[in-house]
Amino acid sequence: MPQGFFITFEGLDGSGKTTQLKRLAAWLQARGHSVVCTRQPGGTALGDRVRSLLLDSRLDAETGGVAPMAELALMFADRAQSIEQVILPALAAGKIVLCDRYTDSTEAYQSGGRGIPFATVQTMHQLICKGLQPDLTLLLLPSLQSSLARARRRNDKALHQKGADENRFEREGDAFYTRVYQAYRAIAAREPQRVAAIEDDASIEDVQQSVRSIVAERLGNK
Ligand code: TYD
């Protein structure tokens, strides 16, 4: 049985979760905790390859379109490797794992965004991740309006870039991101014990203060 503490960060592209994760890691380390930071897709040699494949904006043109189920299966292939090589060993060693995205992203993007039935994602999670759930999920959810504005800015930037890049998802339009946003809200409403949603457009500092107090409380109650 895992002894450590498993925390995931979730949110739309550009929600600031990566910045928040890094700051939280530094804060926890300064308090003597042993922390492992990782991300999905990625974080293992196999996962980094899956990541560069899935996030490459040329992929759709090169392949004639990626089947949503193929995308789903690749996300779970990445996750299986991450669980085996990074997450479970770190938890077994009593560490705090901070993971940038996990199965909630699959529910939000592949189910909410792409329309794959939620039951399919859930079944794959049970099979492939053996149901491993985070102890705590920090969901950064600024208003839909500012999330869309941010996604659009990234999208515009992506359109001006050439060659291999990590913008494939950021090229999606507002309708896609609205569905992803709604799926995230549904997850937070369904699992309030696990998912702490930070739903305002506060500054990086203010969001970090909220993140720290939620984490401190949960670690204290462990
Ligand atoms: P990430 O690097 O976290 O993007 P950002 O830093 O822009 O937030 O994630 C890469 C992309 O992969 C992101 O657009 C969401 C997508 N994704 C899925 O569609 N399904 C998944 O299961 C995961 C883990 C990520």
Coordinates of N, CA, C and O in Angstrom, one line a residue, residues 69 72 76 111 116-126:
M69 N -10.2 7.4 -29.8 CA -9.8 6.2 -29.0 C -8.3 5.9 -29.0 O -7.8 5.4 -28.0
L72 N -6.9 8.4 -26.6 CA -7.2 7.9 -25.3 C -6.2 6.8 -24.8 O -5.7 6.8 -23.7
F76 N -3.4 6.7 -21.7 CA -3.3 5.7 -20.7 C -2.0 4.9 -20.7 O -1.5 4.4 -19.7
S111 N -13.0 12.8 -22.8 CA -14.5 12.5 -22.7 C -15.2 13.8 -22.9 O -16.0 13.9 -23.9
I116 N -15.8 11.0 -25.9 CA -15.7 9.6 -25.6 C -16.6 9.4 -24.3 O -16.5 10.2 -23.4
P117 N -17.4 8.3 -24.2 CA -18.2 8.2 -23.0 C -17.4 8.1 -21.8 O -16.3 7.5 -21.7
F118 N -17.9 8.7 -20.7 CA -17.2 8.8 -19.4 C -16.9 7.3 -18.9 O -15.8 7.1 -18.4
A119 N -17.9 6.5 -19.1 CA -17.7 5.1 -18.6 C -16.5 4.4 -19.3 O -15.9 3.6 -18.6
T120 N -16.2 4.8 -20.5 CA -15.0 4.2 -21.1 C -13.7 4.6 -20.4 O -12.8 3.8 -20.1
V121 N -13.7 5.9 -20.1 CA -12.5 6.5 -19.4 C -12.4 5.8 -18.0 O -11.3 5.4 -17.6
Q122 N -13.5 5.7 -17.4 CA -13.5 5.1 -16.0 C -13.1 3.6 -16.0 O -12.3 3.2 -15.2
T123 N -13.6 2.9 -17.0 CA -13.2 1.5 -17.1 C -11.7 1.4 -17.4 O -11.0 0.5 -16.8
M124 N -11.1 2.2 -18.3 CA -9.7 2.1 -18.5 C -8.9 2.5 -17.3 O -7.8 2.0 -17.0
H125 N -9.4 3.5 -16.6 CA -8.7 3.9 -15.4 C -8.6 2.7 -14.4 O -7.6 2.5 -13.8
Q126 N -9.8 2.0 -14.2 CA -9.8 0.9 -13.3 C -8.8 -0.2 -13.8 O -8.0 -0.7 -13.0

